[in-house]
PDB file of C-alpha atoms in Angstrom:
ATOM      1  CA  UNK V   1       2.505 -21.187 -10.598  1.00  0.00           C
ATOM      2  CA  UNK V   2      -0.103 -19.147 -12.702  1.00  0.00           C
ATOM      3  CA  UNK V   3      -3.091 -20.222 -14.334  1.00  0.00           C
ATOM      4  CA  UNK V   4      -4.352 -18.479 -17.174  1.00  0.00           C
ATOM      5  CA  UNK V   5      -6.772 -15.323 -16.268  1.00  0.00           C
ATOM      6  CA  UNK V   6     -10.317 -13.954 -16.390  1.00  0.00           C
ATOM      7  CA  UNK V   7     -10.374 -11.763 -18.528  1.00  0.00           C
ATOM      8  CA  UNK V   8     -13.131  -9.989 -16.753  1.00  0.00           C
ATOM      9  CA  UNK V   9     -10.909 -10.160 -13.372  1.00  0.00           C
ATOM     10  CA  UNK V  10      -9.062  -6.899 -11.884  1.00  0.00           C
ATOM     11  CA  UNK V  11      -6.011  -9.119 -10.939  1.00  0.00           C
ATOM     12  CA  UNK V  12      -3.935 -12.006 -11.787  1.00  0.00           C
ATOM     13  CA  UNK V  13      -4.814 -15.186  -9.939  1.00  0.00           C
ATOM     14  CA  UNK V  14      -1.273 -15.150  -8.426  1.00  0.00           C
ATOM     15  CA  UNK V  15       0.323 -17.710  -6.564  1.00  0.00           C
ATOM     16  CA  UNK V  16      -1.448 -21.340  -5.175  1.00  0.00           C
ATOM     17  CA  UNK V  17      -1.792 -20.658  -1.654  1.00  0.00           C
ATOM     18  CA  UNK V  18       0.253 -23.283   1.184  1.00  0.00           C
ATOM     19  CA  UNK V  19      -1.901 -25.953   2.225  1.00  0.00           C
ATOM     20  CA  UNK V  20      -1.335 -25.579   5.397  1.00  0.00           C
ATOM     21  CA  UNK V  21      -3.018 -22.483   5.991  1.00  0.00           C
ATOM     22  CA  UNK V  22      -5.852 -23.160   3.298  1.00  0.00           C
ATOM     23  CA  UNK V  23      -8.093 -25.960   2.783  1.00  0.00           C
ATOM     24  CA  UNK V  24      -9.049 -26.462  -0.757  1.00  0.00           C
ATOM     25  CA  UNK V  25      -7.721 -24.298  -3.668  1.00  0.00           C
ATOM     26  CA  UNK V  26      -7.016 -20.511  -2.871  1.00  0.00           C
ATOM     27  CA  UNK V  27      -4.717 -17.999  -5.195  1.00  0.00           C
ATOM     28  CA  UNK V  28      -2.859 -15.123  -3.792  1.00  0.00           C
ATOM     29  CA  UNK V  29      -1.667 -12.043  -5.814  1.00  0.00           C
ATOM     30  CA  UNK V  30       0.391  -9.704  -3.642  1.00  0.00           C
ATOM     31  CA  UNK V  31      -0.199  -6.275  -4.428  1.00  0.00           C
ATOM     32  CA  UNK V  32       1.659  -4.710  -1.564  1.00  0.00           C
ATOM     33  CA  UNK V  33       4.254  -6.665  -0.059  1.00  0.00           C
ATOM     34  CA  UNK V  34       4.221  -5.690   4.032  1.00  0.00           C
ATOM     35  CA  UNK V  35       6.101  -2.229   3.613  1.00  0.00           C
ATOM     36  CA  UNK V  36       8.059  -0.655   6.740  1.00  0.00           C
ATOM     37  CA  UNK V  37       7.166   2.552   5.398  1.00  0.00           C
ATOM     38  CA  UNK V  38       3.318   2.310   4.983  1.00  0.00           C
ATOM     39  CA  UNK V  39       3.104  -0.651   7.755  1.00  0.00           C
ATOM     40  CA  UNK V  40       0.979  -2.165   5.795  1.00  0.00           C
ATOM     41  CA  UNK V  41       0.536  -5.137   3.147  1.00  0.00           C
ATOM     42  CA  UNK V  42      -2.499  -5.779   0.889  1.00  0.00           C
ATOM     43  CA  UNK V  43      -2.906  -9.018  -1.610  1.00  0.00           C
ATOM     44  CA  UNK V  44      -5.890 -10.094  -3.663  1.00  0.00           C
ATOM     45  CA  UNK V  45      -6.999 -13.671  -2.950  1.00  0.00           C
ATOM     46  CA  UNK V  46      -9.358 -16.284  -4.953  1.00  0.00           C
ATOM     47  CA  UNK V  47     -11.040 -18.807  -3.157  1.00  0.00           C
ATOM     48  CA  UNK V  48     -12.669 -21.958  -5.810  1.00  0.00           C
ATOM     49  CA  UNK V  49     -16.305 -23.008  -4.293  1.00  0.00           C
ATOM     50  CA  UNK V  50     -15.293 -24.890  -0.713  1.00  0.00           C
ATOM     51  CA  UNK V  51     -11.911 -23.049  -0.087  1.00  0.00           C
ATOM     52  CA  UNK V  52     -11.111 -21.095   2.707  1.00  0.00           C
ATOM     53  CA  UNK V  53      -8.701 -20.280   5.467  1.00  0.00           C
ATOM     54  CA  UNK V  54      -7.609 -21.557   8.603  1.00  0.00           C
ATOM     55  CA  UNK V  55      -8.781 -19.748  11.396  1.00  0.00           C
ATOM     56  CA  UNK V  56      -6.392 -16.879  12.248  1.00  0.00           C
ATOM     57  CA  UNK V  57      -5.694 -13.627  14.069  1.00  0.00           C
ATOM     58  CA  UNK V  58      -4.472 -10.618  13.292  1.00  0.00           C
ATOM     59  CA  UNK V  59      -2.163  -8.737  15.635  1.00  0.00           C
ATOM     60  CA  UNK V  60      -2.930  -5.347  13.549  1.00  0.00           C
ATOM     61  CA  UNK V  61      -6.576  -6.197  12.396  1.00  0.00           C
ATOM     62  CA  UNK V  62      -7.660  -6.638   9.320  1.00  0.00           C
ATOM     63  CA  UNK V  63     -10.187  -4.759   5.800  1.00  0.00           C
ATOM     64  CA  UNK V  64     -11.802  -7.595   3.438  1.00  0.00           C
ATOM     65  CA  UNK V  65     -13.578  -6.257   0.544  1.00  0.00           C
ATOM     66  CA  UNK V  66     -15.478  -8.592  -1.436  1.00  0.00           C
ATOM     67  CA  UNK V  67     -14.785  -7.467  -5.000  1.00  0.00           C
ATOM     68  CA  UNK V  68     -16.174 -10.756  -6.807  1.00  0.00           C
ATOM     69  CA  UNK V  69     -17.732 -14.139  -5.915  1.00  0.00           C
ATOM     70  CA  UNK V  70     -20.390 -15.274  -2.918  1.00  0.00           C
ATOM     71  CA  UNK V  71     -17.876 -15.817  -0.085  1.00  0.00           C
ATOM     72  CA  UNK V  72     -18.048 -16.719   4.033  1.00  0.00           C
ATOM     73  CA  UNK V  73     -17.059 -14.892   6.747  1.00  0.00           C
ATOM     74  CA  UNK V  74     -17.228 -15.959  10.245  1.00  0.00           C
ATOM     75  CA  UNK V  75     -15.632 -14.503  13.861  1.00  0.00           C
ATOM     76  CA  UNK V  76     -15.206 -17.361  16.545  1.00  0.00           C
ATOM     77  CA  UNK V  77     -18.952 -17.660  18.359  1.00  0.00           C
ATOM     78  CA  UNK V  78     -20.746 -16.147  15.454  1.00  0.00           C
ATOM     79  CA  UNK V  79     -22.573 -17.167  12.746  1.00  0.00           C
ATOM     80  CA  UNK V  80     -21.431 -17.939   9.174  1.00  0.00           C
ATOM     81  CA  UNK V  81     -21.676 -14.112   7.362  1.00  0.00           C
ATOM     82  CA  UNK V  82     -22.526 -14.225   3.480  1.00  0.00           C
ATOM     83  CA  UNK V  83     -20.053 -11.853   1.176  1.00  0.00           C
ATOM     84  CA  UNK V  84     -20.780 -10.204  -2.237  1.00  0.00           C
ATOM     85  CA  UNK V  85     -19.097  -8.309  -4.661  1.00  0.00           C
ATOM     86  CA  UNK V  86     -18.688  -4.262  -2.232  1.00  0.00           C
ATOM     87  CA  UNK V  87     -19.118  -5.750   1.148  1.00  0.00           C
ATOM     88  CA  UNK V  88     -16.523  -4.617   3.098  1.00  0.00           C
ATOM     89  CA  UNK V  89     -15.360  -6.335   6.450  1.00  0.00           C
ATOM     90  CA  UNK V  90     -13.648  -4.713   9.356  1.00  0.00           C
ATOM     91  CA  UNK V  91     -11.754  -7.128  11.926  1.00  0.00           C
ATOM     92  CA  UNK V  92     -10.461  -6.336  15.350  1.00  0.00           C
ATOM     93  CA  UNK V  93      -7.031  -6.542  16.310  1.00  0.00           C
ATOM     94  CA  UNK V  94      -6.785 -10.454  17.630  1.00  0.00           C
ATOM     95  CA  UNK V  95     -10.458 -11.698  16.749  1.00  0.00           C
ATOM     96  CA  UNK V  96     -10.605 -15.160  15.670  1.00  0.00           C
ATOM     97  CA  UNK V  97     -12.286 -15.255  12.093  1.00  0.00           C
ATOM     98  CA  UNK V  98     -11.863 -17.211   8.750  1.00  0.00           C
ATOM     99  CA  UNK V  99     -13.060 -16.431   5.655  1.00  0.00           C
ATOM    100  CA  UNK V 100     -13.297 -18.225   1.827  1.00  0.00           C
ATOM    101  CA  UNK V 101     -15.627 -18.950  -0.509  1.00  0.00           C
ATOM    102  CA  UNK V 102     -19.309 -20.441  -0.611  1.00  0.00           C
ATOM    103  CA  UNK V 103     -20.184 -24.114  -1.273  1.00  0.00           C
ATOM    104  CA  UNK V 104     -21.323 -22.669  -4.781  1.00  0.00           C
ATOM    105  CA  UNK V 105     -19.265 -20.086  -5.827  1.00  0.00           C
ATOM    106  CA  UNK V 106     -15.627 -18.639  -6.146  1.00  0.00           C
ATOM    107  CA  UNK V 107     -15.054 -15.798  -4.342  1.00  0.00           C
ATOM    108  CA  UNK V 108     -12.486 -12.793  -4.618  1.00  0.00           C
ATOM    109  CA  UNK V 109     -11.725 -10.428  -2.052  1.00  0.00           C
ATOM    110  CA  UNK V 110      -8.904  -7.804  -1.595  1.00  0.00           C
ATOM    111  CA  UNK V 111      -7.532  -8.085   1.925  1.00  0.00           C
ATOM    112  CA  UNK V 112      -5.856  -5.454   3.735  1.00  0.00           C
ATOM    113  CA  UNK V 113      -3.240  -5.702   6.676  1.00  0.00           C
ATOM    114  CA  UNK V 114      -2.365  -2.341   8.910  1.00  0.00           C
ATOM    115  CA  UNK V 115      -0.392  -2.215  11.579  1.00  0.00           C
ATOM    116  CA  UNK V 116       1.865  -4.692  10.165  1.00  0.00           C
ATOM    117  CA  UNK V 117       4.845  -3.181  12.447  1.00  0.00           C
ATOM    118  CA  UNK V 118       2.737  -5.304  15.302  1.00  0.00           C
ATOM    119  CA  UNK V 119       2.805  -7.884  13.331  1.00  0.00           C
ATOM    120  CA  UNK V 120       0.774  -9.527   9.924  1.00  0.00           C
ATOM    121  CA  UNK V 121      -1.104 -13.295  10.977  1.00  0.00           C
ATOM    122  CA  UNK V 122      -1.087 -16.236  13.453  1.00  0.00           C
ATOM    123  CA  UNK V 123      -2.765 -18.799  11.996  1.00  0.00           C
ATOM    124  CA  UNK V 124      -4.795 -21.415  14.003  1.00  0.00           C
ATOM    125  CA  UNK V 125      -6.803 -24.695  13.154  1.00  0.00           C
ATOM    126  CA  UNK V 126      -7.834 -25.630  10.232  1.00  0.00           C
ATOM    127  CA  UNK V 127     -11.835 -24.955   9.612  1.00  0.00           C
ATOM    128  CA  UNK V 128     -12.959 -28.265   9.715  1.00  0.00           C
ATOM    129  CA  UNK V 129     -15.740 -29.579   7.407  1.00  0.00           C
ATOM    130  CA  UNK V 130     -18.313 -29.868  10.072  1.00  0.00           C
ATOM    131  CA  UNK V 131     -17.941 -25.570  10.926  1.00  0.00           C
ATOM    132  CA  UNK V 132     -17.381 -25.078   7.072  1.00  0.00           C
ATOM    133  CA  UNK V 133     -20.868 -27.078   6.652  1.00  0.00           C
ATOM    134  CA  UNK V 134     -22.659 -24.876   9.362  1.00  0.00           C
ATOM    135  CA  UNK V 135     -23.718 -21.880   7.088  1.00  0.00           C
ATOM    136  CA  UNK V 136     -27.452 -21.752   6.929  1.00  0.00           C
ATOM    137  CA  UNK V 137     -29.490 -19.151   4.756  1.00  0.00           C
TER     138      UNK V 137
ATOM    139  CA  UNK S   1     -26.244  13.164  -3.024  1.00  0.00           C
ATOM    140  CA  UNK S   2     -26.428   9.670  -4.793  1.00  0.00           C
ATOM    141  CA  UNK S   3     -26.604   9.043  -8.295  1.00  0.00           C
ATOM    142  CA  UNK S   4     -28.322   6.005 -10.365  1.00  0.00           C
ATOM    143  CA  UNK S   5     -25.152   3.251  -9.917  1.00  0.00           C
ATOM    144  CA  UNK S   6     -23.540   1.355 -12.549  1.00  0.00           C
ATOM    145  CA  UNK S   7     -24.243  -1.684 -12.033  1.00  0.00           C
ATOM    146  CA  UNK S   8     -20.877  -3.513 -13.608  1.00  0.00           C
ATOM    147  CA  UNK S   9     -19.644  -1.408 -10.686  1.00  0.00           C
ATOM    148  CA  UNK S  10     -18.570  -2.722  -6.943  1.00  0.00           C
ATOM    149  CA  UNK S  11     -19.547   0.001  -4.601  1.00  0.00           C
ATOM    150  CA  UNK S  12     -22.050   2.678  -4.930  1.00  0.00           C
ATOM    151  CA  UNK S  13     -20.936   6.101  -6.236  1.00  0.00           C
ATOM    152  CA  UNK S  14     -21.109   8.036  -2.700  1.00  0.00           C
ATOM    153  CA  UNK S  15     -21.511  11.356  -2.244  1.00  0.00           C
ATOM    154  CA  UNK S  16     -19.818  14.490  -4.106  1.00  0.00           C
ATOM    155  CA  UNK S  17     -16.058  15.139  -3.226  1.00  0.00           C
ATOM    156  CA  UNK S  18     -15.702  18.817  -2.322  1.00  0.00           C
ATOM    157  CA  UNK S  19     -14.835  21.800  -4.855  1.00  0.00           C
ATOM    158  CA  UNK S  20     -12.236  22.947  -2.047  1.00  0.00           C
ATOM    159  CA  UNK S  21     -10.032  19.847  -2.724  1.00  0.00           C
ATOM    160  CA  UNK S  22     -11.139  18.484  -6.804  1.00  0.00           C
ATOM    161  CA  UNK S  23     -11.620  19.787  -9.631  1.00  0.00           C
ATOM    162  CA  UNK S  24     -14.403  18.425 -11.790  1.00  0.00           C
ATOM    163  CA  UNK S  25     -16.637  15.936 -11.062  1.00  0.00           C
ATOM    164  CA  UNK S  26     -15.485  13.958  -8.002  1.00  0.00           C
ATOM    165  CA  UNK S  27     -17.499  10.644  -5.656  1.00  0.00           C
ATOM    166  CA  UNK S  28     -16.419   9.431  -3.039  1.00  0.00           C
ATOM    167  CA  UNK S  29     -17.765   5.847  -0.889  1.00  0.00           C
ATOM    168  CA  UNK S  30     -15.966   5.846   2.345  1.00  0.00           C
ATOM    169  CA  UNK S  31     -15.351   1.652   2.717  1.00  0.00           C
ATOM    170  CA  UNK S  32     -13.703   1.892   6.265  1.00  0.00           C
ATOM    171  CA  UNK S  33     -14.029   5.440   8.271  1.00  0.00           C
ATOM    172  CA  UNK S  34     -10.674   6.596  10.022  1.00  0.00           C
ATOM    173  CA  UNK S  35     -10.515   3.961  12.961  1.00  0.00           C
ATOM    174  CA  UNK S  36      -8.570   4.106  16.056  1.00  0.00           C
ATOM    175  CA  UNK S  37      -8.129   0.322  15.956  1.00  0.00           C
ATOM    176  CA  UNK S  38      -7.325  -0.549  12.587  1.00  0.00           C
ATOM    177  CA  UNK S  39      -5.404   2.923  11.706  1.00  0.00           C
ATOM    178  CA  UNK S  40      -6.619   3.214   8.611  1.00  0.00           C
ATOM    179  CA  UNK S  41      -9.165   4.718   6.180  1.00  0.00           C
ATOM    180  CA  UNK S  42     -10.163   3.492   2.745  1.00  0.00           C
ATOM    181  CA  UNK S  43     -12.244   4.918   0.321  1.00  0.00           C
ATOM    182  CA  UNK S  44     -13.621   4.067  -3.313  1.00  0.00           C
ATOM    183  CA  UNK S  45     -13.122   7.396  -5.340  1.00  0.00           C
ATOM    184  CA  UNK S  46     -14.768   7.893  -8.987  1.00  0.00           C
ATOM    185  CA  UNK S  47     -13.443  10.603 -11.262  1.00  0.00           C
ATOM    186  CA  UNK S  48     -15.731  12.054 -14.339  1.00  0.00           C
ATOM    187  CA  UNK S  49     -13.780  12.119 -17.092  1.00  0.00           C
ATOM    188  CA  UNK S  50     -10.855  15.612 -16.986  1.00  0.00           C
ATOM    189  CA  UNK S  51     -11.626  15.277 -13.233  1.00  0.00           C
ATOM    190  CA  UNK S  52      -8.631  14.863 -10.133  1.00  0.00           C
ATOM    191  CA  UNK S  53      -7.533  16.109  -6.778  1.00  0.00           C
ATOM    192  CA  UNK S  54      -5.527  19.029  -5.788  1.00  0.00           C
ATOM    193  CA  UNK S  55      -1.760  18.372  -5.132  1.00  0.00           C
ATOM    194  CA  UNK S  56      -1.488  16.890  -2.010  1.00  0.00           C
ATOM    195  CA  UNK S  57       0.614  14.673   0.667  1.00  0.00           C
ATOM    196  CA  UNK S  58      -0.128  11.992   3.379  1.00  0.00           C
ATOM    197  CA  UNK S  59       1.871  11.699   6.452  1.00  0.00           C
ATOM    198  CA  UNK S  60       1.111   7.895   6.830  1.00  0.00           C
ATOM    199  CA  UNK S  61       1.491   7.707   2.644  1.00  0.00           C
ATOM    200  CA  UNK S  62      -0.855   5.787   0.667  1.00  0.00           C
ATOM    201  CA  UNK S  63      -1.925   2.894  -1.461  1.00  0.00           C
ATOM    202  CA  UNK S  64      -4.331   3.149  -4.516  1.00  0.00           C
ATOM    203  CA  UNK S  65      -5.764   0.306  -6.602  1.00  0.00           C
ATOM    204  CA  UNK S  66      -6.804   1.220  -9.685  1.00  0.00           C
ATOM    205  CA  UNK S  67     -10.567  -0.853 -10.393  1.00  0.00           C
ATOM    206  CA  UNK S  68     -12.232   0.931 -13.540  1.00  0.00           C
ATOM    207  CA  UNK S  69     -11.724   3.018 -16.391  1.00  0.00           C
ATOM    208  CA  UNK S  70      -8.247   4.919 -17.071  1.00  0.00           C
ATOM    209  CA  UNK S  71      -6.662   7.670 -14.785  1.00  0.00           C
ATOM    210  CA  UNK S  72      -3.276   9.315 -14.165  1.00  0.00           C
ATOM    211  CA  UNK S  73      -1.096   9.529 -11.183  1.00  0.00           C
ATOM    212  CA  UNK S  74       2.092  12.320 -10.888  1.00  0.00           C
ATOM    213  CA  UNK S  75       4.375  12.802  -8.289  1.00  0.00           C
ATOM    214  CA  UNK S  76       6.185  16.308  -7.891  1.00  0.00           C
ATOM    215  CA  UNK S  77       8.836  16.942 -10.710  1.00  0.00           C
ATOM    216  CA  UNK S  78       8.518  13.316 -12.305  1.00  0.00           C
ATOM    217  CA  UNK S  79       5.887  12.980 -15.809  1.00  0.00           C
ATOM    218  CA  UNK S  80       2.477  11.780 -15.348  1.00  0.00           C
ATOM    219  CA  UNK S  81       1.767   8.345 -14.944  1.00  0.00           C
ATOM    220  CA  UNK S  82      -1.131   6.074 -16.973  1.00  0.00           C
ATOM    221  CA  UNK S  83      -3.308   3.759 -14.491  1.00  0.00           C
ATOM    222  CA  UNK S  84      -5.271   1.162 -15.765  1.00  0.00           C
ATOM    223  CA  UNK S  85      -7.758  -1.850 -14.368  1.00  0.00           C
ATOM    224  CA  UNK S  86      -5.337  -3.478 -11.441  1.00  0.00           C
ATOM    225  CA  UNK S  87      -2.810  -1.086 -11.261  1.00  0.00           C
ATOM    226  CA  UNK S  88      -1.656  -0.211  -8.057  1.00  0.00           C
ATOM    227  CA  UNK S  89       0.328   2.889  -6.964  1.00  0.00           C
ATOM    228  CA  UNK S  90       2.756   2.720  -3.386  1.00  0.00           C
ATOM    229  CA  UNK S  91       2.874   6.875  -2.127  1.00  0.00           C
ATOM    230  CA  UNK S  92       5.112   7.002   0.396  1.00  0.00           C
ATOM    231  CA  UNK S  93       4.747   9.470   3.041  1.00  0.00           C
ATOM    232  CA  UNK S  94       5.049  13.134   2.495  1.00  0.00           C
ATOM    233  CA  UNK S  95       5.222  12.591  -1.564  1.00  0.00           C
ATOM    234  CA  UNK S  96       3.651  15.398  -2.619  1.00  0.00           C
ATOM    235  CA  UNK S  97       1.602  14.179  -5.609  1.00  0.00           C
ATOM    236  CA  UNK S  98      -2.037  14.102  -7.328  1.00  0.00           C
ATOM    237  CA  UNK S  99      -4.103  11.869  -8.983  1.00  0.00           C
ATOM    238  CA  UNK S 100      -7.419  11.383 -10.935  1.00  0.00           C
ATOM    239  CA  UNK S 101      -9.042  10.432 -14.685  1.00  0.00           C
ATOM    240  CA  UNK S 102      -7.953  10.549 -17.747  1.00  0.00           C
ATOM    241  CA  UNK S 103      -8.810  13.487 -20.499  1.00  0.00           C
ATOM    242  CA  UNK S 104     -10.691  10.209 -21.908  1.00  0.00           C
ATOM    243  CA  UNK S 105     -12.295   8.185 -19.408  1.00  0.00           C
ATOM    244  CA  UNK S 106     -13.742   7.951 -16.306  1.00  0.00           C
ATOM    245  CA  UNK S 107     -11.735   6.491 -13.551  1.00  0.00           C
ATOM    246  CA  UNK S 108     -12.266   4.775 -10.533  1.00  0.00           C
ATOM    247  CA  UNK S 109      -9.436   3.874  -8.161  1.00  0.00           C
ATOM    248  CA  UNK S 110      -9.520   2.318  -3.979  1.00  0.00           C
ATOM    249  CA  UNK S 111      -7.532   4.750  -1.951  1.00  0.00           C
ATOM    250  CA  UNK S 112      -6.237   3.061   0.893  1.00  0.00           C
ATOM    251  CA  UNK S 113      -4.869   5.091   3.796  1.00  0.00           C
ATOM    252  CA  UNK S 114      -2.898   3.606   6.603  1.00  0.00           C
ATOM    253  CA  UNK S 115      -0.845   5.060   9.669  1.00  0.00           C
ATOM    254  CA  UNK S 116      -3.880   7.283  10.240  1.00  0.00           C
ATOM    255  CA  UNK S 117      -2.782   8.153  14.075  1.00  0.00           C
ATOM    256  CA  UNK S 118      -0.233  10.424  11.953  1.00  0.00           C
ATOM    257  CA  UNK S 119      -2.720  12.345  10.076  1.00  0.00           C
ATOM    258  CA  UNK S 120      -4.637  11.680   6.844  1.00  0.00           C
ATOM    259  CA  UNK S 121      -4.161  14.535   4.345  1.00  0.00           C
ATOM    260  CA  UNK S 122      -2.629  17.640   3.923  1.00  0.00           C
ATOM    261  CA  UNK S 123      -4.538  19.374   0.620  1.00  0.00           C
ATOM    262  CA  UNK S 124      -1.879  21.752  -1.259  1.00  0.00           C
ATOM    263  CA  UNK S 125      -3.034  23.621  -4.433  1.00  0.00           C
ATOM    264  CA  UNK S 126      -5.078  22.863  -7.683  1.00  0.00           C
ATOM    265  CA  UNK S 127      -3.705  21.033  -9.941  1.00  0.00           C
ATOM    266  CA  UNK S 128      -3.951  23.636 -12.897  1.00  0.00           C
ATOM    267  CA  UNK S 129      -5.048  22.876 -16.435  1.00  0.00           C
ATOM    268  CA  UNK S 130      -1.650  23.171 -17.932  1.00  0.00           C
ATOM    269  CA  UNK S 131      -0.345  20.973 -15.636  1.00  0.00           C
ATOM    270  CA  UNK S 132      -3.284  18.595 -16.215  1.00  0.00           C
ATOM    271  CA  UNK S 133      -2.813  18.715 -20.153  1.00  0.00           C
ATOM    272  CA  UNK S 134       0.918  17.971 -19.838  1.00  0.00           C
ATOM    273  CA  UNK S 135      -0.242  13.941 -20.091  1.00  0.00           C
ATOM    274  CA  UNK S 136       2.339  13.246 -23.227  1.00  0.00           C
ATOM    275  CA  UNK S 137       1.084   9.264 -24.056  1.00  0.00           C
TER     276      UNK S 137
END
């Protein structure tokens, strides 16, 4: 399913992501589908304001870049991280993050998976309102 | 070296690509250094306008995303290829190949570079002006 497109946006929105890895609306536009040759598989993703993941692991690790939006970003014991348009995140091989937009704001990142031979995502619990609520400025 | 940033533009223009690999005016933003744990380096690359990189290969290939502007991508023995604004180019390994702007435009492109525990680059020669001009639209 497609909506229609910002025009001012460097991808399509893509597909509606599965509910039961994402709470609230997310879009995913595969640019790279995981590639035995290059090991490695890279989509563009939309989070509307409240979205995000569940929390999840990557066997390979994991490159977010914020190319639009305010988003969240947070690794299991850490605090809630604030994303804008050219941050660029680097997770660890089996760190327990999540990541999706602010309360206020969509957010777009591009997120890159190497090491996909190992593997591409285990996905955990859902971020529950409560954690989702925790980010203070 | 830093210039004055765009600022419709994600990342910050980075510092001058070297003459020994581009011809023209060449920045480069390293996103993600070559890491041991991630294999991978990625890059945000801005071409002045006539501007590109020497023929060259990557033994892990390589992904670009094309963000800004209007460039060209050619692979050995096939006709030179238009990239616009979310574009995205698969290079498999040991493709020998170039890319870079347009006659017309400025370009900016994400190079992405996985399987880095092979190697990253191996630079071949310039990519001459005839060969450049050979863009047929």
């Amino acid at each position: 399913m497609n909506t229609s497109d910002d025009q001012n946006s460097i991808f399509p929105k893509g597909e509606r992501a599965s509910a039961d890895y994402f709470t609230g609306t997310v879009w995913v536009k595969m640019l790279i589908p995981n590639d035995p040759n290059l090991n490695c598989q890279i989509a563009n993703v939309v989070f509307e304001p409240g979205a995000r993941n569940n929390w999840h692991t990557h066997p390979g690790g994991q490159i977010l870049i914020a190319i639009d939006g305010i988003g969240y970003y947070q690794e299991k014991g850490k605090h809630i991280q604030l994303l804008h348009k050219g941050d660029v995140v680097k997770i660890l091989p089996d760190v327990v993050h999540w990541h999706g937009a602010s309360h206020v704001s969509e957010f777009t990142h591009i997120a890159i998976n190497p090491n996909t031979q190992k593997g591409i995502v285990t996905w955990l619990e859902r971020v529950t309102d409560e954690e989702y609520k925790k980010y203070a400025p």
